[in-house]
mmCIF file of C-alpha atoms in Angstrom:
data_model
loop_
_atom_site.group_PDB
_atom_site.id
_atom_site.type_symbol
_atom_site.label_atom_id
_atom_site.label_comp_id
_atom_site.label_asym_id
_atom_site.label_seq_id
_atom_site.Cartn_x
_atom_site.Cartn_y
_atom_site.Cartn_z
ATOM 1 C CA MET A 1310 -34.177 -95.007 -100.537
ATOM 2 C CA THR A 1311 -37.238 -97.377 -101.217
ATOM 3 C CA ASN A 1312 -37.732 -97.755 -97.472
ATOM 4 C CA ARG A 1313 -37.493 -94.121 -97.122
ATOM 5 C CA ARG A 1314 -40.131 -93.580 -99.736
ATOM 6 C CA ASP A 1315 -42.581 -96.101 -98.231
ATOM 7 C CA PHE A 1316 -42.053 -94.266 -94.716
ATOM 8 C CA LEU A 1317 -42.942 -90.950 -96.059
ATOM 9 C CA LYS A 1318 -46.095 -92.378 -97.958
ATOM 10 C CA LYS A 1319 -47.173 -93.905 -94.728
ATOM 11 C CA ALA A 1320 -46.494 -90.757 -92.676
ATOM 12 C CA GLY A 1321 -48.485 -88.712 -95.188
ATOM 13 C CA VAL A 1322 -51.362 -91.020 -94.701
ATOM 14 C CA VAL A 1323 -51.129 -90.722 -90.901
ATOM 15 C CA THR A 1324 -50.776 -86.787 -91.101
ATOM 16 C CA ALA A 1325 -53.818 -86.751 -93.387
ATOM 17 C CA ALA A 1326 -55.870 -88.891 -90.983
ATOM 18 C CA ALA A 1327 -54.746 -86.626 -88.137
ATOM 19 C CA GLY A 1328 -55.814 -83.645 -90.032
ATOM 20 C CA ALA A 1329 -59.135 -85.087 -90.733
ATOM 21 C CA SER A 1330 -59.589 -85.908 -87.134
ATOM 22 C CA ALA A 1331 -58.638 -82.389 -86.118
ATOM 23 C CA LEU A 1332 -61.202 -81.056 -88.564
ATOM 24 C CA ALA A 1333 -63.885 -83.404 -87.384
ATOM 25 C CA ALA A 1334 -63.223 -82.518 -83.606
ATOM 26 C CA PRO A 1335 -65.826 -79.832 -83.425
ATOM 27 C CA ALA A 1336 -68.733 -81.914 -84.727
ATOM 28 C CA VAL A 1337 -67.650 -84.748 -82.320
ATOM 29 C CA HIS A 1338 -67.486 -82.084 -79.452
ATOM 30 C CA ALA A 1339 -71.127 -81.035 -80.396
ATOM 31 C CA GLN A 1340 -72.333 -84.380 -80.147
ATOM 32 C CA SER A 1341 -70.966 -84.863 -76.665
ATOM 33 C CA SER A 1342 -72.271 -81.612 -75.310
ATOM 34 C CA PRO A 1343 -74.445 -82.370 -72.119
ATOM 35 C CA ILE A 1344 -78.199 -81.936 -72.183
ATOM 36 C CA ARG A 1345 -78.932 -78.850 -69.922
ATOM 37 C CA TRP A 1346 -82.163 -78.523 -68.042
ATOM 38 C CA ARG A 1347 -83.415 -75.697 -65.749
ATOM 39 C CA LEU A 1348 -85.191 -76.769 -62.606
ATOM 40 C CA GLN A 1349 -87.098 -74.207 -60.387
ATOM 41 C CA THR A 1350 -88.371 -75.505 -57.104
ATOM 42 C CA TYR A 1351 -91.083 -73.805 -54.865
ATOM 43 C CA ALA A 1352 -88.552 -73.539 -52.077
ATOM 44 C CA GLY A 1353 -86.225 -70.831 -51.136
ATOM 45 C CA PRO A 1354 -82.449 -71.391 -50.864
ATOM 46 C CA ALA A 1355 -82.332 -72.572 -47.076
ATOM 47 C CA LEU A 1356 -84.988 -75.271 -47.727
ATOM 48 C CA ALA A 1357 -83.887 -76.210 -51.152
ATOM 49 C CA GLU A 1358 -80.675 -77.368 -49.613
ATOM 50 C CA PHE A 1359 -82.822 -80.174 -48.101
ATOM 51 C CA VAL A 1360 -85.675 -80.618 -50.455
ATOM 52 C CA VAL A 1361 -84.145 -80.804 -53.770
ATOM 53 C CA LYS A 1362 -80.372 -79.705 -54.048
ATOM 54 C CA GLY A 1363 -79.193 -83.334 -53.046
ATOM 55 C CA MET A 1364 -81.124 -84.757 -55.657
ATOM 56 C CA VAL A 1365 -79.725 -82.325 -58.413
ATOM 57 C CA ASP A 1366 -76.252 -82.862 -57.277
ATOM 58 C CA ASP A 1367 -76.562 -86.690 -57.370
ATOM 59 C CA PHE A 1368 -78.157 -86.664 -60.781
ATOM 60 C CA ASN A 1369 -75.492 -84.458 -62.333
ATOM 61 C CA LYS A 1370 -72.654 -86.669 -60.765
ATOM 62 C CA ALA A 1371 -74.427 -89.827 -61.934
ATOM 63 C CA ALA A 1372 -75.079 -88.446 -65.473
ATOM 64 C CA ASN A 1373 -71.417 -88.383 -65.972
ATOM 65 C CA GLY A 1374 -71.313 -85.304 -68.237
ATOM 66 C CA GLN A 1375 -74.182 -86.405 -70.380
ATOM 67 C CA MET A 1376 -76.834 -84.062 -68.834
ATOM 68 C CA GLU A 1377 -76.683 -81.374 -66.201
ATOM 69 C CA ILE A 1378 -79.760 -79.909 -64.224
ATOM 70 C CA GLU A 1379 -79.327 -76.274 -63.032
ATOM 71 C CA LEU A 1380 -81.185 -75.501 -59.932
ATOM 72 C CA PHE A 1381 -83.196 -72.260 -59.395
ATOM 73 C CA PHE A 1382 -85.197 -71.258 -56.200
ATOM 74 C CA ALA A 1383 -88.543 -70.036 -55.412
ATOM 75 C CA ASP A 1384 -89.522 -67.027 -57.689
ATOM 76 C CA GLN A 1385 -86.184 -66.990 -58.994
ATOM 77 C CA LEU A 1386 -86.938 -67.220 -62.734
ATOM 78 C CA VAL A 1387 -90.660 -66.885 -62.717
ATOM 79 C CA PRO A 1388 -93.253 -66.561 -59.815
ATOM 80 C CA THR A 1389 -94.280 -69.851 -58.319
ATOM 81 C CA GLY A 1390 -97.849 -69.192 -59.617
ATOM 82 C CA GLU A 1391 -96.661 -68.984 -63.200
ATOM 83 C CA LEU A 1392 -94.278 -72.094 -63.112
ATOM 84 C CA PHE A 1393 -96.804 -74.417 -65.007
ATOM 85 C CA ARG A 1394 -97.262 -72.019 -67.957
ATOM 86 C CA ALA A 1395 -93.478 -71.357 -68.084
ATOM 87 C CA MET A 1396 -92.796 -75.106 -68.093
ATOM 88 C CA GLN A 1397 -95.298 -75.509 -71.008
ATOM 89 C CA ARG A 1398 -93.655 -72.851 -73.004
ATOM 90 C CA GLY A 1399 -90.099 -74.365 -72.423
ATOM 91 C CA THR A 1400 -88.752 -71.363 -70.398
ATOM 92 C CA ILE A 1401 -88.319 -73.872 -67.573
ATOM 93 C CA ASP A 1402 -87.518 -77.567 -68.077
ATOM 94 C CA MET A 1403 -88.497 -79.110 -64.872
ATOM 95 C CA VAL A 1404 -90.379 -77.917 -61.760
ATOM 96 C CA GLN A 1405 -90.639 -79.130 -58.216
ATOM 97 C CA SER A 1406 -93.803 -77.855 -56.406
ATOM 98 C CA ASP A 1407 -97.361 -78.872 -55.659
ATOM 99 C CA ASP A 1408 -100.199 -78.889 -58.170
ATOM 100 C CA ASP A 1409 -101.904 -76.384 -56.138
ATOM 101 C CA SER A 1410 -99.257 -73.583 -55.993
ATOM 102 C CA ILE A 1411 -98.376 -73.700 -59.676
ATOM 103 C CA ALA A 1412 -102.021 -73.249 -60.716
ATOM 104 C CA ALA A 1413 -101.863 -76.572 -62.710
ATOM 105 C CA PRO A 1414 -104.947 -76.591 -65.141
ATOM 106 C CA VAL A 1415 -106.068 -79.912 -64.000
ATOM 107 C CA ASP A 1416 -109.175 -80.749 -61.817
ATOM 108 C CA ILE A 1417 -106.866 -82.682 -59.531
ATOM 109 C CA SER A 1418 -104.744 -79.791 -58.489
ATOM 110 C CA VAL A 1419 -106.709 -79.280 -55.303
ATOM 111 C CA PHE A 1420 -105.141 -82.448 -53.915
ATOM 112 C CA GLY A 1421 -101.640 -81.123 -54.292
ATOM 113 C CA GLY A 1422 -100.181 -79.376 -51.302
ATOM 114 C CA TYR A 1423 -102.335 -79.869 -48.188
ATOM 115 C CA PHE A 1424 -105.520 -81.527 -48.811
ATOM 116 C CA PRO A 1425 -107.329 -81.221 -45.398
ATOM 117 C CA PHE A 1426 -107.070 -84.249 -43.445
ATOM 118 C CA GLY A 1427 -106.409 -86.415 -46.514
ATOM 119 C CA THR A 1428 -103.265 -87.870 -44.820
ATOM 120 C CA ARG A 1429 -102.143 -88.390 -41.259
ATOM 121 C CA TYR A 1430 -98.610 -89.464 -41.717
ATOM 122 C CA SER A 1431 -95.914 -89.008 -44.546
ATOM 123 C CA LEU A 1432 -96.026 -92.646 -45.625
ATOM 124 C CA ASP A 1433 -99.699 -92.111 -46.545
ATOM 125 C CA VAL A 1434 -98.714 -90.339 -49.764
ATOM 126 C CA PRO A 1435 -96.432 -92.803 -51.530
ATOM 127 C CA VAL A 1436 -98.929 -95.580 -50.524
ATOM 128 C CA LEU A 1437 -101.827 -93.821 -52.020
ATOM 129 C CA PHE A 1438 -99.975 -93.200 -55.226
ATOM 130 C CA GLU A 1439 -98.347 -96.567 -55.518
ATOM 131 C CA GLN A 1440 -100.907 -98.907 -54.105
ATOM 132 C CA TYR A 1441 -104.419 -97.123 -54.276
ATOM 133 C CA GLY A 1442 -104.388 -95.685 -57.843
ATOM 134 C CA LEU A 1443 -103.528 -91.919 -57.467
ATOM 135 C CA LYS A 1444 -100.499 -92.498 -59.736
ATOM 136 C CA GLU A 1445 -102.566 -93.544 -62.622
ATOM 137 C CA ILE A 1446 -105.223 -90.723 -62.021
ATOM 138 C CA TRP A 1447 -102.326 -88.131 -62.117
ATOM 139 C CA GLU A 1448 -101.075 -89.603 -65.217
ATOM 140 C CA GLU A 1449 -104.411 -89.576 -66.769
ATOM 141 C CA ALA A 1450 -105.001 -85.960 -65.766
ATOM 142 C CA TYR A 1451 -101.797 -84.510 -67.093
ATOM 143 C CA GLY A 1452 -101.848 -86.644 -70.171
ATOM 144 C CA GLU A 1453 -104.995 -84.319 -71.235
ATOM 145 C CA VAL A 1454 -102.645 -81.161 -70.892
ATOM 146 C CA GLU A 1455 -100.350 -80.260 -73.625
ATOM 147 C CA GLY A 1456 -96.788 -79.755 -73.049
ATOM 148 C CA VAL A 1457 -96.185 -80.914 -69.532
ATOM 149 C CA LYS A 1458 -95.208 -84.301 -68.095
ATOM 150 C CA TRP A 1459 -96.056 -85.196 -64.534
ATOM 151 C CA LEU A 1460 -93.163 -87.291 -63.203
ATOM 152 C CA SER A 1461 -93.554 -88.317 -59.713
ATOM 153 C CA ALA A 1462 -95.146 -87.322 -56.326
ATOM 154 C CA GLY A 1463 -93.647 -87.602 -52.848
ATOM 155 C CA SER A 1464 -94.496 -86.350 -49.259
ATOM 156 C CA TRP A 1465 -93.126 -83.689 -47.131
ATOM 157 C CA ASP A 1466 -93.975 -82.325 -43.657
ATOM 158 C CA PRO A 1467 -97.367 -81.918 -41.923
ATOM 159 C CA CYS A 1468 -99.268 -78.518 -42.088
ATOM 160 C CA ASN A 1469 -99.211 -76.761 -38.648
ATOM 161 C CA PHE A 1470 -99.662 -73.182 -37.572
ATOM 162 C CA ALA A 1471 -96.627 -71.058 -36.354
ATOM 163 C CA THR A 1472 -98.041 -67.722 -35.026
ATOM 164 C CA LYS A 1473 -96.887 -64.680 -33.172
ATOM 165 C CA GLU A 1474 -99.772 -64.928 -30.617
ATOM 166 C CA PRO A 1475 -100.754 -68.211 -28.798
ATOM 167 C CA ILE A 1476 -103.486 -70.372 -30.288
ATOM 168 C CA ASN A 1477 -105.569 -72.386 -27.724
ATOM 169 C CA SER A 1478 -108.812 -72.602 -29.267
ATOM 170 C CA LEU A 1479 -110.434 -72.125 -32.545
ATOM 171 C CA ALA A 1480 -111.737 -68.800 -31.476
ATOM 172 C CA ASP A 1481 -108.108 -67.583 -31.364
ATOM 173 C CA LEU A 1482 -107.860 -68.314 -35.183
ATOM 174 C CA LYS A 1483 -110.535 -65.823 -36.164
ATOM 175 C CA GLY A 1484 -109.128 -62.864 -38.081
ATOM 176 C CA LYS A 1485 -105.669 -64.171 -38.275
ATOM 177 C CA ARG A 1486 -103.864 -63.299 -41.680
ATOM 178 C CA ILE A 1487 -102.026 -66.513 -42.439
ATOM 179 C CA PHE A 1488 -99.738 -67.285 -45.133
ATOM 180 C CA THR A 1489 -100.789 -70.709 -46.713
ATOM 181 C CA PHE A 1490 -101.507 -72.771 -49.786
ATOM 182 C CA PRO A 1491 -104.588 -71.964 -52.119
ATOM 183 C CA THR A 1492 -106.788 -74.979 -51.230
ATOM 184 C CA ALA A 1493 -105.788 -75.055 -47.450
ATOM 185 C CA GLY A 1494 -106.555 -71.338 -47.387
ATOM 186 C CA ARG A 1495 -109.867 -71.922 -48.893
ATOM 187 C CA PHE A 1496 -110.639 -74.513 -46.363
ATOM 188 C CA LEU A 1497 -109.425 -72.478 -43.237
ATOM 189 C CA THR A 1498 -111.683 -69.549 -44.131
ATOM 190 C CA ARG A 1499 -114.407 -71.434 -42.424
ATOM 191 C CA PHE A 1500 -112.843 -70.802 -39.158
ATOM 192 C CA GLY A 1501 -112.341 -67.082 -39.607
ATOM 193 C CA ILE A 1502 -108.695 -67.195 -41.100
ATOM 194 C CA VAL A 1503 -107.646 -64.704 -43.725
ATOM 195 C CA PRO A 1504 -105.512 -66.355 -46.253
ATOM 196 C CA VAL A 1505 -102.625 -64.197 -47.553
ATOM 197 C CA THR A 1506 -100.522 -64.836 -50.649
ATOM 198 C CA LEU A 1507 -97.164 -63.551 -50.995
ATOM 199 C CA PRO A 1508 -93.833 -64.550 -52.593
ATOM 200 C CA TRP A 1509 -92.130 -67.238 -50.519
ATOM 201 C CA GLU A 1510 -89.065 -64.881 -49.853
ATOM 202 C CA ASP A 1511 -91.320 -62.041 -48.462
ATOM 203 C CA VAL A 1512 -92.907 -64.174 -45.504
ATOM 204 C CA GLU A 1513 -90.247 -63.428 -42.849
ATOM 205 C CA VAL A 1514 -90.277 -59.748 -43.400
ATOM 206 C CA ALA A 1515 -94.298 -59.815 -43.480
ATOM 207 C CA LEU A 1516 -94.217 -61.623 -40.042
ATOM 208 C CA GLN A 1517 -91.735 -58.839 -38.580
ATOM 209 C CA THR A 1518 -93.893 -56.051 -39.931
ATOM 210 C CA GLY A 1519 -97.270 -57.451 -38.915
ATOM 211 C CA GLU A 1520 -98.632 -57.920 -42.337
ATOM 212 C CA LEU A 1521 -98.833 -61.590 -41.303
ATOM 213 C CA ASP A 1522 -99.965 -62.937 -37.994
ATOM 214 C CA GLY A 1523 -98.674 -66.438 -38.716
ATOM 215 C CA ILE A 1524 -98.181 -69.291 -41.280
ATOM 216 C CA ALA A 1525 -99.907 -72.596 -42.068
ATOM 217 C CA TRP A 1526 -97.224 -73.572 -44.532
ATOM 218 C CA SER A 1527 -95.150 -76.321 -43.029
ATOM 219 C CA GLY A 1528 -94.260 -78.423 -39.934
ATOM 220 C CA ILE A 1529 -91.816 -77.259 -37.290
ATOM 221 C CA THR A 1530 -88.720 -78.401 -39.297
ATOM 222 C CA GLU A 1531 -89.141 -75.848 -41.945
ATOM 223 C CA ASP A 1532 -90.022 -73.292 -39.298
ATOM 224 C CA TYR A 1533 -86.460 -73.621 -37.854
ATOM 225 C CA THR A 1534 -84.688 -74.354 -41.293
ATOM 226 C CA VAL A 1535 -85.877 -71.260 -43.048
ATOM 227 C CA GLY A 1536 -85.852 -68.748 -40.205
ATOM 228 C CA TRP A 1537 -89.525 -68.446 -39.424
ATOM 229 C CA ALA A 1538 -88.981 -69.635 -35.976
ATOM 230 C CA ASP A 1539 -87.117 -66.500 -35.465
ATOM 231 C CA VAL A 1540 -90.156 -64.252 -36.043
ATOM 232 C CA THR A 1541 -92.900 -66.268 -34.729
ATOM 233 C CA ASN A 1542 -93.416 -67.399 -31.084
ATOM 234 C CA TYR A 1543 -95.746 -70.347 -31.128
ATOM 235 C CA PHE A 1544 -96.334 -73.681 -32.635
ATOM 236 C CA LEU A 1545 -99.756 -75.395 -32.705
ATOM 237 C CA THR A 1546 -99.358 -79.179 -32.548
ATOM 238 C CA ASN A 1547 -102.786 -79.895 -34.184
ATOM 239 C CA ASN A 1548 -102.344 -79.877 -38.101
ATOM 240 C CA ILE A 1549 -104.772 -79.910 -40.915
ATOM 241 C CA SER A 1550 -102.844 -82.476 -42.838
ATOM 242 C CA GLY A 1551 -100.224 -85.002 -42.058
ATOM 243 C CA ALA A 1552 -98.146 -84.659 -45.195
ATOM 244 C CA TRP A 1553 -97.674 -82.127 -47.986
ATOM 245 C CA CYS A 1554 -98.071 -83.884 -51.347
ATOM 246 C CA GLY A 1555 -95.506 -82.377 -53.988
ATOM 247 C CA SER A 1556 -94.439 -83.469 -57.336
ATOM 248 C CA PHE A 1557 -91.746 -83.228 -60.158
ATOM 249 C CA PHE A 1558 -93.028 -82.156 -63.494
ATOM 250 C CA ALA A 1559 -91.073 -81.704 -66.833
ATOM 251 C CA ASN A 1560 -91.519 -79.984 -70.170
ATOM 252 C CA GLN A 1561 -92.990 -82.967 -72.324
ATOM 253 C CA GLU A 1562 -90.827 -82.263 -75.391
ATOM 254 C CA LYS A 1563 -87.663 -82.063 -73.278
ATOM 255 C CA TYR A 1564 -88.616 -85.296 -71.484
ATOM 256 C CA ASP A 1565 -89.476 -87.166 -74.562
ATOM 257 C CA GLU A 1566 -86.020 -86.206 -76.021
ATOM 258 C CA LEU A 1567 -84.109 -87.885 -73.144
ATOM 259 C CA PRO A 1568 -82.647 -91.265 -73.901
ATOM 260 C CA ASP A 1569 -84.114 -94.107 -71.633
ATOM 261 C CA HIS A 1570 -81.029 -94.402 -69.566
ATOM 262 C CA LEU A 1571 -81.332 -90.835 -68.417
ATOM 263 C CA LYS A 1572 -84.961 -91.082 -67.847
ATOM 264 C CA THR A 1573 -84.326 -94.045 -65.623
ATOM 265 C CA LEU A 1574 -81.425 -92.027 -63.849
ATOM 266 C CA LEU A 1575 -83.976 -89.063 -63.328
ATOM 267 C CA LYS A 1576 -86.479 -91.456 -61.801
ATOM 268 C CA LEU A 1577 -84.031 -92.974 -59.361
ATOM 269 C CA ALA A 1578 -82.772 -89.443 -58.393
ATOM 270 C CA MET A 1579 -86.353 -88.477 -57.589
ATOM 271 C CA ASP A 1580 -87.067 -91.662 -55.683
ATOM 272 C CA SER A 1581 -83.873 -90.946 -53.535
ATOM 273 C CA SER A 1582 -85.144 -87.488 -52.938
ATOM 274 C CA HIS A 1583 -88.549 -88.818 -51.775
ATOM 275 C CA TYR A 1584 -86.789 -91.121 -49.425
ATOM 276 C CA PHE A 1585 -84.391 -88.423 -47.907
ATOM 277 C CA ARG A 1586 -87.399 -86.011 -47.194
ATOM 278 C CA GLN A 1587 -89.272 -88.861 -45.427
ATOM 279 C CA GLN A 1588 -86.667 -89.417 -42.786
ATOM 280 C CA TRP A 1589 -85.587 -85.624 -42.637
ATOM 281 C CA TYR A 1590 -88.936 -84.424 -41.851
ATOM 282 C CA TRP A 1591 -90.113 -87.292 -39.660
ATOM 283 C CA GLY A 1592 -87.143 -87.105 -37.432
ATOM 284 C CA GLY A 1593 -86.947 -83.247 -37.492
ATOM 285 C CA GLU A 1594 -90.605 -82.865 -36.413
ATOM 286 C CA ALA A 1595 -90.161 -84.962 -33.156
ATOM 287 C CA LYS A 1596 -86.737 -83.689 -32.335
ATOM 288 C CA LEU A 1597 -87.658 -79.992 -32.612
ATOM 289 C CA ARG A 1598 -90.844 -80.528 -30.732
ATOM 290 C CA VAL A 1599 -88.704 -81.982 -27.944
ATOM 291 C CA ASN A 1600 -85.349 -79.988 -28.189
ATOM 292 C CA GLY A 1601 -86.188 -76.911 -30.019
ATOM 293 C CA ASP A 1602 -85.859 -73.571 -27.934
ATOM 294 C CA LYS A 1603 -87.644 -71.177 -30.213
ATOM 295 C CA LEU A 1604 -91.363 -72.018 -30.499
ATOM 296 C CA LYS A 1605 -93.483 -72.669 -27.418
ATOM 297 C CA LEU A 1606 -95.967 -75.666 -28.250
ATOM 298 C CA THR A 1607 -99.757 -75.065 -27.746
ATOM 299 C CA THR A 1608 -102.683 -77.424 -28.464
ATOM 300 C CA ILE A 1609 -106.370 -77.136 -29.008
ATOM 301 C CA PRO A 1610 -108.195 -79.655 -27.223
ATOM 302 C CA GLU A 1611 -109.057 -82.827 -29.212
ATOM 303 C CA GLU A 1612 -112.848 -82.534 -28.785
ATOM 304 C CA GLU A 1613 -112.737 -79.028 -30.271
ATOM 305 C CA TRP A 1614 -110.295 -79.985 -33.063
ATOM 306 C CA ALA A 1615 -112.646 -82.782 -33.961
ATOM 307 C CA THR A 1616 -114.922 -80.037 -35.400
ATOM 308 C CA VAL A 1617 -112.241 -79.167 -37.876
ATOM 309 C CA GLU A 1618 -111.934 -82.771 -38.942
ATOM 310 C CA ALA A 1619 -115.767 -82.986 -39.326
ATOM 311 C CA GLU A 1620 -115.764 -79.840 -41.548
ATOM 312 C CA ALA A 1621 -113.092 -81.258 -43.723
ATOM 313 C CA ILE A 1622 -115.213 -84.175 -44.535
ATOM 314 C CA LYS A 1623 -117.969 -81.561 -45.803
ATOM 315 C CA PHE A 1624 -115.147 -80.088 -47.814
ATOM 316 C CA TRP A 1625 -114.369 -83.371 -49.317
ATOM 317 C CA ASP A 1626 -117.917 -83.669 -50.635
ATOM 318 C CA GLU A 1627 -117.738 -80.301 -52.209
ATOM 319 C CA ILE A 1628 -114.494 -81.219 -53.939
ATOM 320 C CA ALA A 1629 -115.897 -84.557 -55.052
ATOM 321 C CA ALA A 1630 -118.923 -82.853 -56.750
ATOM 322 C CA THR A 1631 -116.710 -80.679 -58.977
ATOM 323 C CA SER A 1632 -115.777 -83.522 -61.511
ATOM 324 C CA GLU A 1633 -116.034 -87.225 -62.131
ATOM 325 C CA ARG A 1634 -112.379 -87.569 -61.582
ATOM 326 C CA THR A 1635 -112.099 -85.536 -58.164
ATOM 327 C CA ALA A 1636 -115.052 -87.903 -57.126
ATOM 328 C CA ARG A 1637 -112.647 -90.862 -57.757
ATOM 329 C CA VAL A 1638 -109.881 -89.352 -55.692
ATOM 330 C CA VAL A 1639 -112.045 -88.522 -52.847
ATOM 331 C CA LYS A 1640 -113.540 -92.157 -53.000
ATOM 332 C CA ILE A 1641 -109.761 -93.359 -52.602
ATOM 333 C CA PHE A 1642 -109.181 -91.119 -49.609
ATOM 334 C CA ARG A 1643 -112.112 -92.501 -47.970
ATOM 335 C CA GLU A 1644 -111.258 -96.174 -48.743
ATOM 336 C CA TYR A 1645 -107.752 -95.721 -47.602
ATOM 337 C CA ASN A 1646 -108.497 -93.929 -44.472
ATOM 338 C CA ASP A 1647 -111.155 -96.491 -43.702
ATOM 339 C CA VAL A 1648 -108.723 -99.289 -43.965
ATOM 340 C CA MET A 1649 -106.027 -97.396 -41.842
ATOM 341 C CA ALA A 1650 -108.630 -96.743 -39.134
ATOM 342 C CA LYS A 1651 -109.704 -100.467 -39.149
ATOM 343 C CA ALA A 1652 -106.158 -101.503 -39.133
ATOM 344 C CA GLY A 1653 -105.708 -99.614 -35.796
ATOM 345 C CA LYS A 1654 -102.257 -99.093 -34.271
ATOM 346 C CA PRO A 1655 -99.642 -98.148 -35.514
ATOM 347 C CA TYR A 1656 -101.606 -96.992 -38.608
ATOM 348 C CA ARG A 1657 -104.200 -94.812 -36.808
ATOM 349 C CA TYR A 1658 -104.319 -93.964 -33.004
ATOM 350 C CA THR A 1659 -107.727 -92.410 -33.214
#
C-alpha cells in the first residue's frame, strides 16, 4: 500500500509537469517561428531563376527553419522605381536591383546599373568594390539614408543592343526607341537614341508592337533567357559597359534584428549568388555568340566606336562635378582603368 501511494504521488507530479509543458507549448512554438522576409528582384520570373532564386533556395535550406525569404519578381509587389521607398517603409524587407533603377536617393546611384565604360569585364566590379574602395563609399552613402542597409554589390552581364533592324554604324542608332536603364539612357541620348521606360514584363510585347525598336538592357545571355531574342533580329557586339553593377539591400530595422549567424549566412548566400552569375554570364555570352541561332551579330567599326568611348569620358566629368563623393568614385574608375591598361593582356586588350 505504501509503495502504491508513492507511485501515485510520483505519477501526479509527472502528470502535472506534462500538463505544464502542454500549456507552455504555444509560447515555445511562438519563439521558434521562423523570421520571414519578402525579397523583390528587378528580374522577371525567367531571369530570376538564374540571378537570385538559387540564392534564396540555398539560404532557406541552410537557415534550417530559423528564417525564410519569400521571392517576388519584377513589379510584382511594387513597381521597380518604387522599391527603395517600399523598403524604407518595411513593405519589402530586401531588394535585389541596381541603385539607378530603384531611384536610390544617394548621389552615387548613377554608378549602379551600367555606368558608361566604367567596366570592361565582369571581374572589374568585385575588384573595384573590394580592392579600390567602392565598398566603403557605398557604405558611407547609404549610411546617410534612413531605413535602408546596403548589403553587397556584384556584377552581371555587359550592355549590348538587341534590335529589330541591323546596327552597323552610329547613324543607325539615331531615332531608335530603346528600353534601357536611366543613366545609360541619359548617356545614349548623345547619339540620337530615345530612351523608353516600361515595366520589365511589357518589353517583349512592346518590341512586337513596334513601341520599341530595341533594347540596351543586357548581354546576349538574357536576350535568349527571357525571350527577347525571339522578338529582335540583331545583336550589336559593341557594348557601352562590360558589366552591370547590382546590389542587395535590406530594411535597416529588419536587418539589425537578425542574429549574427543569420547575417553571416545571408552574406555567404549573396557571395554565392555573385559567383554563380560570374560564370553563368561569362560562359553564356561567348557560347550564344558562337552557337546561338536567333540573333545575327553586327559590329560598329572600332574607329567609329572610339568616339562613343571618348564621349563617355566627358560624361564622367559631368558626373564627377555633381558632388564630392561622385568625384571620388570617378577618380577611382580612372585610376583602376589606368592600372588595367598598363597591365596589358589579359587585363586589357586595347
